[in-house]
């Protein structure tokens, strides 16, 4: 894959940069809650009206129909211009649910949901993990019992991002009595306004109500909301997770380089307690150099992954390599930033707008779990890529 920008790519980059500089919000994103969700909906609508929603989505589904390489350029320009990042309340709708429906949904499901996702009219959450089935997703026990033309769902989900403010949910349930592991599951479109759903927020270490517990008490979901057939839920869920790990974190991967340069700039003007500039400290300089090299490599690998996705139509197991590398490098960068900042690192307040570097440090720990823990990513790499014996 030739990663040099062709003239038409440069033109796209300049167009994206100019539009973002002219249209990005002038006010900071609210700290949390309904106001933050409303901000994200409004920004997504601005993107849609400007023709920038779904850069990589096919034209027949409302996108621009451009290449994954153009999507990567777009993500880099989001980071470069300081525009709101993609990983907000619209993330699951745009990066999980939408691509899954495009690949696995019926024509009616696509027509109903895809336009609203692109416009920011519907936010989605993910109902996969459970108290006894997080990293071991195949162990889910939430059930869906067929009753006429509905499924009656009972059970509990946890770590449900955006659950409190979502309109719909990608919900994985067990529909075949007595089934085990990957068999007998269904992937459902769950309207979060349906009676019998209770959402309880969980505050995470960044001081945000970003995840939730969700309880289902005889929740009736139409069978027409099932994506795929009865018993094929695991296959559809793997499509969802491949998008999450393969394309969902591409924006974070490409934004890393901007953050590395920002920490290097901070190290060049910040003095340590010894009186020396942080960049003059051999250990800090070495670690920043290594992190920058790793970040440049991650960018190259990300673009290579995009090329593979273009060829195959969907991410593969290699996505776990990128997820793991991005997580470990992001965490290492946040730790160096903390050393450079010294005591000012602890002036966090209550959100990223007060001190973004402390937020990045805290969020780097969240990323070791979100989208599949680092341990699970290593298992996938060992099993599906390296063909090593499975862990017992």
Tab-separated table of C-alpha atoms in Angstrom:
chain	number	residue	atom	x	y	z
A	1	UNK	CA	0.000	0.000	0.000
A	2	UNK	CA	1.372	3.425	-0.995
A	3	UNK	CA	0.799	5.701	2.012
A	4	UNK	CA	2.068	8.838	0.281
A	5	UNK	CA	-0.664	11.404	-0.295
A	6	UNK	CA	-1.722	11.723	-3.917
A	7	UNK	CA	-2.856	15.156	-5.174
A	8	UNK	CA	-6.516	14.202	-4.729
A	9	UNK	CA	-5.774	13.057	-1.156
A	10	UNK	CA	-4.082	16.367	-0.371
A	11	UNK	CA	-7.113	18.184	-1.777
A	12	UNK	CA	-9.394	16.121	0.469
A	13	UNK	CA	-7.157	16.795	3.478
A	14	UNK	CA	-7.182	20.544	2.843
A	15	UNK	CA	-10.947	20.538	2.318
A	16	UNK	CA	-11.497	18.629	5.580
A	17	UNK	CA	-9.149	20.917	7.520
A	18	UNK	CA	-10.758	24.085	6.199
A	19	UNK	CA	-14.270	22.830	6.950
A	20	UNK	CA	-13.355	21.728	10.470
A	21	UNK	CA	-11.653	25.018	11.282
A	22	UNK	CA	-14.727	26.907	10.090
A	23	UNK	CA	-17.363	24.678	11.692
A	24	UNK	CA	-15.952	23.023	14.846
A	25	UNK	CA	-17.755	24.018	18.053
A	26	UNK	CA	-16.433	27.080	19.812
A	27	UNK	CA	-17.680	25.946	23.226
A	28	UNK	CA	-16.125	22.986	25.093
A	29	UNK	CA	-18.071	19.765	25.354
A	30	UNK	CA	-20.094	19.594	28.606
A	31	UNK	CA	-18.603	17.489	31.351
A	32	UNK	CA	-21.039	14.588	31.320
A	33	UNK	CA	-24.655	13.498	31.187
A	34	UNK	CA	-27.542	14.669	29.043
A	35	UNK	CA	-25.827	17.916	28.088
A	36	UNK	CA	-22.819	16.012	26.727
A	37	UNK	CA	-25.077	13.649	24.777
A	38	UNK	CA	-26.994	16.628	23.347
A	39	UNK	CA	-23.692	18.263	22.353
A	40	UNK	CA	-22.612	15.091	20.535
A	41	UNK	CA	-25.948	14.777	18.738
A	42	UNK	CA	-25.698	18.398	17.585
A	43	UNK	CA	-22.106	17.962	16.361
A	44	UNK	CA	-23.065	14.818	14.443
A	45	UNK	CA	-25.937	16.724	12.824
A	46	UNK	CA	-23.504	19.476	11.852
A	47	UNK	CA	-21.261	16.854	10.271
A	48	UNK	CA	-24.224	15.375	8.416
A	49	UNK	CA	-25.451	18.723	7.116
A	50	UNK	CA	-21.923	19.545	5.987
A	51	UNK	CA	-21.547	16.230	4.161
A	52	UNK	CA	-18.957	14.806	6.571
A	53	UNK	CA	-20.977	12.115	8.352
A	54	UNK	CA	-19.907	8.605	7.421
A	55	UNK	CA	-16.899	9.474	5.251
A	56	UNK	CA	-16.266	5.770	4.666
A	57	UNK	CA	-19.887	4.586	4.683
A	58	UNK	CA	-21.261	3.470	1.285
A	59	UNK	CA	-23.179	6.132	-0.617
A	60	UNK	CA	-26.352	4.029	-0.712
A	61	UNK	CA	-26.458	4.217	3.082
A	62	UNK	CA	-25.871	7.952	3.306
A	63	UNK	CA	-22.080	8.112	3.485
A	64	UNK	CA	-19.577	9.688	1.142
A	65	UNK	CA	-18.419	6.315	-0.175
A	66	UNK	CA	-14.745	7.190	0.153
A	67	UNK	CA	-11.862	4.876	0.964
A	68	UNK	CA	-10.628	3.850	4.383
A	69	UNK	CA	-7.530	5.929	3.641
A	70	UNK	CA	-9.730	9.022	3.372
A	71	UNK	CA	-11.372	8.070	6.661
A	72	UNK	CA	-7.893	7.960	8.220
A	73	UNK	CA	-7.094	11.417	6.835
A	74	UNK	CA	-10.364	12.655	8.358
A	75	UNK	CA	-9.477	11.265	11.791
A	76	UNK	CA	-6.049	12.883	11.655
A	77	UNK	CA	-7.603	16.221	10.800
A	78	UNK	CA	-10.021	15.907	13.736
A	79	UNK	CA	-7.006	15.578	16.024
A	80	UNK	CA	-4.972	18.261	14.251
A	81	UNK	CA	-7.720	20.902	14.324
A	82	UNK	CA	-8.902	20.170	17.863
A	83	UNK	CA	-12.405	19.295	16.678
A	84	UNK	CA	-14.533	16.986	18.857
A	85	UNK	CA	-13.206	13.428	18.563
A	86	UNK	CA	-15.309	10.604	17.220
A	87	UNK	CA	-15.210	8.635	20.504
A	88	UNK	CA	-18.193	10.357	22.099
A	89	UNK	CA	-21.853	9.431	22.602
A	90	UNK	CA	-22.220	8.659	18.879
A	91	UNK	CA	-19.327	6.176	18.893
A	92	UNK	CA	-21.256	2.916	19.264
A	93	UNK	CA	-23.895	3.949	16.732
A	94	UNK	CA	-21.317	4.961	14.121
A	95	UNK	CA	-18.553	2.434	14.790
A	96	UNK	CA	-20.482	-0.631	16.031
A	97	UNK	CA	-24.154	-0.711	15.179
A	98	UNK	CA	-24.066	1.042	11.814
A	99	UNK	CA	-21.315	-1.116	10.267
A	100	UNK	CA	-22.921	-4.267	11.719
A	101	UNK	CA	-26.285	-3.399	10.164
A	102	UNK	CA	-24.614	-2.605	6.845
A	103	UNK	CA	-22.954	-6.026	6.846
A	104	UNK	CA	-25.610	-8.205	8.514
A	105	UNK	CA	-28.906	-6.303	8.730
A	106	UNK	CA	-32.036	-6.632	6.605
A	107	UNK	CA	-33.001	-3.983	4.061
A	108	UNK	CA	-35.775	-2.796	6.382
A	109	UNK	CA	-33.381	-2.497	9.340
A	110	UNK	CA	-30.881	-0.547	7.265
A	111	UNK	CA	-33.519	1.826	5.926
A	112	UNK	CA	-34.924	2.413	9.409
A	113	UNK	CA	-31.734	2.946	11.403
A	114	UNK	CA	-28.796	4.007	9.225
A	115	UNK	CA	-30.082	7.485	8.273
A	116	UNK	CA	-30.889	8.296	11.904
A	117	UNK	CA	-27.447	7.151	13.030
A	118	UNK	CA	-25.699	9.406	10.533
A	119	UNK	CA	-27.853	12.403	11.481
A	120	UNK	CA	-27.224	11.931	15.202
A	121	UNK	CA	-30.931	11.308	15.772
A	122	UNK	CA	-30.318	7.976	17.507
A	123	UNK	CA	-27.609	7.060	19.986
A	124	UNK	CA	-26.781	3.411	20.612
A	125	UNK	CA	-25.341	1.440	23.506
A	126	UNK	CA	-23.911	-2.071	23.644
A	127	UNK	CA	-25.569	-4.801	25.694
A	128	UNK	CA	-22.969	-7.586	25.525
A	129	UNK	CA	-21.045	-7.955	28.811
A	130	UNK	CA	-22.641	-9.394	31.934
A	131	UNK	CA	-21.436	-9.824	35.537
A	132	UNK	CA	-20.392	-13.405	34.679
A	133	UNK	CA	-19.596	-12.857	31.025
A	134	UNK	CA	-17.251	-9.993	30.325
A	135	UNK	CA	-14.073	-11.117	28.651
A	136	UNK	CA	-15.684	-14.570	28.330
A	137	UNK	CA	-18.590	-13.253	26.283
A	138	UNK	CA	-19.793	-16.727	25.244
A	139	UNK	CA	-20.876	-17.308	28.844
A	140	UNK	CA	-23.818	-14.874	28.671
A	141	UNK	CA	-27.017	-15.919	30.448
A	142	UNK	CA	-29.511	-13.144	29.596
A	143	UNK	CA	-32.387	-14.941	27.885
A	144	UNK	CA	-34.872	-14.199	25.154
A	145	UNK	CA	-37.935	-16.457	25.125
A	146	UNK	CA	-40.044	-16.543	21.969
A	147	UNK	CA	-43.643	-15.494	22.579
A	148	UNK	CA	-45.571	-15.119	19.330
A	149	UNK	CA	-43.825	-12.499	17.227
A	150	UNK	CA	-41.754	-11.179	20.145
A	151	UNK	CA	-38.819	-12.199	22.301
A	152	UNK	CA	-39.290	-11.711	26.042
A	153	UNK	CA	-35.905	-10.737	27.492
A	154	UNK	CA	-34.823	-11.203	31.100
A	155	UNK	CA	-31.396	-10.690	32.607
A	156	UNK	CA	-28.696	-8.152	33.251
A	157	UNK	CA	-25.912	-6.399	31.326
A	158	UNK	CA	-23.024	-4.317	32.640
A	159	UNK	CA	-20.330	-1.890	31.434
A	160	UNK	CA	-22.954	-0.552	29.026
A	161	UNK	CA	-21.471	2.600	27.529
A	162	UNK	CA	-23.962	5.433	26.861
A	163	UNK	CA	-26.730	3.213	28.251
A	164	UNK	CA	-28.385	6.001	30.206
A	165	UNK	CA	-28.852	8.219	27.139
A	166	UNK	CA	-29.070	5.737	24.280
A	167	UNK	CA	-32.128	5.338	22.068
A	168	UNK	CA	-31.266	1.802	20.922
A	169	UNK	CA	-29.011	-0.992	22.015
A	170	UNK	CA	-27.182	-3.820	20.275
A	171	UNK	CA	-28.284	-6.607	22.621
A	172	UNK	CA	-26.909	-10.156	22.704
A	173	UNK	CA	-29.180	-12.762	24.353
A	174	UNK	CA	-29.511	-16.537	24.609
A	175	UNK	CA	-32.644	-17.654	22.738
A	176	UNK	CA	-32.284	-21.447	22.575
A	177	UNK	CA	-32.982	-23.110	25.947
A	178	UNK	CA	-30.137	-25.342	27.083
A	179	UNK	CA	-27.668	-23.919	24.553
A	180	UNK	CA	-24.081	-23.379	25.618
A	181	UNK	CA	-21.274	-21.035	24.729
A	182	UNK	CA	-21.415	-19.703	21.148
A	183	UNK	CA	-24.595	-21.538	20.186
A	184	UNK	CA	-28.205	-20.433	20.493
A	185	UNK	CA	-27.636	-16.660	20.632
A	186	UNK	CA	-29.369	-13.718	18.960
A	187	UNK	CA	-28.251	-10.132	18.208
A	188	UNK	CA	-31.192	-7.798	18.754
A	189	UNK	CA	-32.042	-4.172	18.112
A	190	UNK	CA	-33.451	-3.132	21.486
A	191	UNK	CA	-35.470	0.078	21.779
A	192	UNK	CA	-34.330	1.482	25.134
A	193	UNK	CA	-37.762	3.050	25.711
A	194	UNK	CA	-39.353	-0.403	25.960
A	195	UNK	CA	-41.078	-1.077	29.312
A	196	UNK	CA	-39.125	-3.282	31.714
A	197	UNK	CA	-35.669	-1.723	31.144
A	198	UNK	CA	-33.864	-0.133	34.098
A	199	UNK	CA	-30.510	1.635	33.686
A	200	UNK	CA	-28.238	2.383	36.641
A	201	UNK	CA	-25.116	4.487	35.970
A	202	UNK	CA	-21.613	3.509	37.140
A	203	UNK	CA	-19.066	6.289	37.682
A	204	UNK	CA	-15.650	5.391	36.255
A	205	UNK	CA	-12.217	6.645	37.377
A	206	UNK	CA	-12.373	9.658	35.023
A	207	UNK	CA	-15.346	10.873	37.107
A	208	UNK	CA	-17.787	10.273	34.240
A	209	UNK	CA	-21.015	8.233	34.216
A	210	UNK	CA	-19.773	6.552	31.051
A	211	UNK	CA	-20.972	3.008	31.727
A	212	UNK	CA	-24.066	1.466	33.252
A	213	UNK	CA	-25.784	-1.599	34.626
A	214	UNK	CA	-28.914	-2.492	32.630
A	215	UNK	CA	-31.698	-4.752	33.905
A	216	UNK	CA	-34.335	-6.433	31.705
A	217	UNK	CA	-37.598	-7.563	33.252
A	218	UNK	CA	-39.912	-9.229	30.706
A	219	UNK	CA	-38.824	-6.796	27.983
A	220	UNK	CA	-40.738	-7.534	24.759
A	221	UNK	CA	-38.668	-7.075	21.591
A	222	UNK	CA	-40.174	-7.784	18.145
A	223	UNK	CA	-38.632	-10.712	16.286
A	224	UNK	CA	-38.263	-8.331	13.350
A	225	UNK	CA	-35.559	-6.597	15.417
A	226	UNK	CA	-33.331	-9.669	15.256
A	227	UNK	CA	-30.269	-9.188	13.059
A	228	UNK	CA	-29.593	-12.486	11.331
A	229	UNK	CA	-31.363	-15.688	12.225
A	230	UNK	CA	-32.090	-17.370	15.542
A	231	UNK	CA	-28.894	-18.990	16.769
A	232	UNK	CA	-26.612	-16.826	14.596
A	233	UNK	CA	-26.064	-14.155	17.227
A	234	UNK	CA	-22.454	-15.106	17.880
A	235	UNK	CA	-21.552	-14.661	14.208
A	236	UNK	CA	-23.165	-11.207	14.142
A	237	UNK	CA	-21.540	-10.272	17.464
A	238	UNK	CA	-18.128	-11.203	16.082
A	239	UNK	CA	-18.775	-8.803	13.203
A	240	UNK	CA	-19.564	-6.098	15.747
A	241	UNK	CA	-16.427	-6.804	17.782
A	242	UNK	CA	-14.248	-6.914	14.668
A	243	UNK	CA	-15.428	-3.419	13.792
A	244	UNK	CA	-14.884	-2.266	17.376
A	245	UNK	CA	-11.318	-3.573	17.523
A	246	UNK	CA	-10.444	-3.160	13.854
A	247	UNK	CA	-11.876	0.237	12.944
A	248	UNK	CA	-13.376	1.549	16.170
A	249	UNK	CA	-10.007	2.600	17.613
A	250	UNK	CA	-8.417	3.857	14.383
A	251	UNK	CA	-9.135	7.433	15.391
A	252	UNK	CA	-7.318	6.928	18.710
A	253	UNK	CA	-4.401	5.285	16.918
A	254	UNK	CA	-3.995	8.154	14.485
A	255	UNK	CA	-4.480	10.838	17.160
A	256	UNK	CA	-1.607	9.384	19.199
A	257	UNK	CA	1.037	11.144	17.131
A	258	UNK	CA	-0.510	14.543	17.852
A	259	UNK	CA	-0.447	13.726	21.572
A	260	UNK	CA	3.177	12.564	21.425
A	261	UNK	CA	4.233	15.832	19.817
A	262	UNK	CA	2.293	17.756	22.461
A	263	UNK	CA	4.106	15.932	25.301
A	264	UNK	CA	7.474	16.494	23.603
A	265	UNK	CA	6.669	20.219	23.320
A	266	UNK	CA	5.679	20.259	26.993
A	267	UNK	CA	8.945	18.503	27.952
A	268	UNK	CA	10.931	21.173	26.090
A	269	UNK	CA	9.540	24.001	28.224
A	270	UNK	CA	8.796	22.324	31.586
A	271	UNK	CA	11.465	22.178	34.295
A	272	UNK	CA	11.732	19.293	36.707
A	273	UNK	CA	12.412	19.723	40.430
A	274	UNK	CA	16.123	19.366	39.590
A	275	UNK	CA	15.911	22.591	37.600
A	276	UNK	CA	16.639	20.901	34.273
A	277	UNK	CA	14.216	20.886	31.381
A	278	UNK	CA	12.336	17.592	31.248
A	279	UNK	CA	13.625	16.932	27.723
A	280	UNK	CA	17.178	17.063	29.121
A	281	UNK	CA	16.463	14.129	31.416
A	282	UNK	CA	17.980	11.081	29.713
A	283	UNK	CA	15.266	8.672	30.819
A	284	UNK	CA	12.389	10.938	29.756
A	285	UNK	CA	14.055	11.753	26.433
A	286	UNK	CA	14.666	8.051	25.738
A	287	UNK	CA	11.101	7.064	26.571
A	288	UNK	CA	9.619	9.865	24.473
A	289	UNK	CA	11.831	8.891	21.550
A	290	UNK	CA	10.785	5.269	21.837
A	291	UNK	CA	7.099	6.163	22.165
A	292	UNK	CA	7.297	8.422	19.109
A	293	UNK	CA	8.932	5.629	17.096
A	294	UNK	CA	6.243	3.192	18.240
A	295	UNK	CA	3.521	5.703	17.377
A	296	UNK	CA	4.906	6.220	13.874
A	297	UNK	CA	4.944	2.431	13.493
A	298	UNK	CA	1.360	2.212	14.762
A	299	UNK	CA	0.296	4.774	12.154
A	300	UNK	CA	1.931	2.741	9.386
A	301	UNK	CA	0.352	-0.476	10.672
A	302	UNK	CA	-3.025	1.254	10.978
A	303	UNK	CA	-2.888	2.307	7.334
A	304	UNK	CA	-1.861	-1.246	6.403
A	305	UNK	CA	-4.834	-2.586	8.386
A	306	UNK	CA	-7.130	-0.178	6.545
A	307	UNK	CA	-5.795	-1.540	3.257
A	308	UNK	CA	-6.540	-5.109	4.392
A	309	UNK	CA	-10.060	-4.119	5.424
A	310	UNK	CA	-10.595	-2.561	1.986
A	311	UNK	CA	-9.503	-5.837	0.388
A	312	UNK	CA	-11.440	-8.240	2.624
A	313	UNK	CA	-14.479	-6.106	3.440
A	314	UNK	CA	-14.172	-6.501	7.222
A	315	UNK	CA	-11.456	-6.449	9.896
A	316	UNK	CA	-9.719	-9.684	10.851
A	317	UNK	CA	-7.950	-11.007	13.931
A	318	UNK	CA	-5.040	-8.641	13.201
A	319	UNK	CA	-7.217	-5.903	14.686
A	320	UNK	CA	-6.294	-7.244	18.133
A	321	UNK	CA	-2.631	-6.399	17.468
A	322	UNK	CA	-3.531	-2.792	16.767
A	323	UNK	CA	-5.842	-2.567	19.776
A	324	UNK	CA	-3.126	-3.925	22.085
A	325	UNK	CA	-0.349	-1.723	20.675
A	326	UNK	CA	-2.484	1.406	20.821
A	327	UNK	CA	-3.506	0.701	24.424
A	328	UNK	CA	0.022	0.026	25.725
A	329	UNK	CA	1.555	3.004	23.883
A	330	UNK	CA	-1.194	5.381	24.987
A	331	UNK	CA	-0.665	4.269	28.577
A	332	UNK	CA	3.129	4.692	28.338
A	333	UNK	CA	2.734	8.198	26.900
A	334	UNK	CA	0.332	9.190	29.673
A	335	UNK	CA	2.821	8.000	32.298
A	336	UNK	CA	5.633	10.097	30.791
A	337	UNK	CA	3.320	13.119	30.624
A	338	UNK	CA	2.633	12.692	34.347
A	339	UNK	CA	6.374	12.745	35.115
A	340	UNK	CA	6.936	15.821	32.983
A	341	UNK	CA	4.071	17.730	34.651
A	342	UNK	CA	5.093	16.952	38.220
A	343	UNK	CA	2.669	18.180	40.899
A	344	UNK	CA	0.494	20.012	38.369
A	345	UNK	CA	-0.539	16.592	37.110
A	346	UNK	CA	-2.810	16.283	40.158
A	347	UNK	CA	-4.746	19.457	39.322
A	348	UNK	CA	-7.448	17.444	37.583
A	349	UNK	CA	-10.673	19.028	38.747
A	350	UNK	CA	-13.548	17.019	37.345
A	351	UNK	CA	-12.931	16.573	33.639
A	352	UNK	CA	-10.537	16.555	30.696
A	353	UNK	CA	-11.110	20.260	30.013
A	354	UNK	CA	-9.436	21.075	33.349
A	355	UNK	CA	-6.366	18.949	32.726
A	356	UNK	CA	-6.437	16.782	29.584
A	357	UNK	CA	-3.222	14.938	30.407
A	358	UNK	CA	-4.523	13.625	33.700
A	359	UNK	CA	-7.678	12.593	31.874
A	360	UNK	CA	-5.587	10.722	29.288
A	361	UNK	CA	-3.693	8.978	32.106
A	362	UNK	CA	-6.899	7.834	33.786
A	363	UNK	CA	-8.553	6.889	30.497
A	364	UNK	CA	-5.504	4.836	29.456
A	365	UNK	CA	-6.414	2.413	32.253
A	366	UNK	CA	-9.996	2.275	30.994
A	367	UNK	CA	-8.718	1.330	27.525
A	368	UNK	CA	-6.947	-1.741	28.935
A	369	UNK	CA	-10.449	-3.135	29.511
A	370	UNK	CA	-12.702	-1.391	26.976
A	371	UNK	CA	-13.281	-3.232	23.718
A	372	UNK	CA	-11.809	-6.430	25.152
A	373	UNK	CA	-9.111	-6.496	27.827
A	374	UNK	CA	-5.423	-6.533	26.901
A	375	UNK	CA	-5.218	-10.102	28.195
A	376	UNK	CA	-7.975	-11.172	25.813
A	377	UNK	CA	-6.247	-9.391	22.909
A	378	UNK	CA	-3.085	-11.380	23.663
A	379	UNK	CA	-5.104	-14.599	23.702
A	380	UNK	CA	-6.622	-13.767	20.294
A	381	UNK	CA	-3.212	-12.922	18.828
A	382	UNK	CA	-1.694	-16.143	20.173
A	383	UNK	CA	-4.604	-18.326	19.062
A	384	UNK	CA	-5.746	-16.879	15.728
A	385	UNK	CA	-2.568	-15.315	14.362
A	386	UNK	CA	0.362	-17.206	15.886
A	387	UNK	CA	-1.479	-20.569	16.109
A	388	UNK	CA	-0.109	-21.199	19.591
A	389	UNK	CA	-1.752	-23.738	21.930
A	390	UNK	CA	-4.786	-22.343	23.709
A	391	UNK	CA	-4.341	-21.271	27.340
A	392	UNK	CA	-5.863	-23.674	29.853
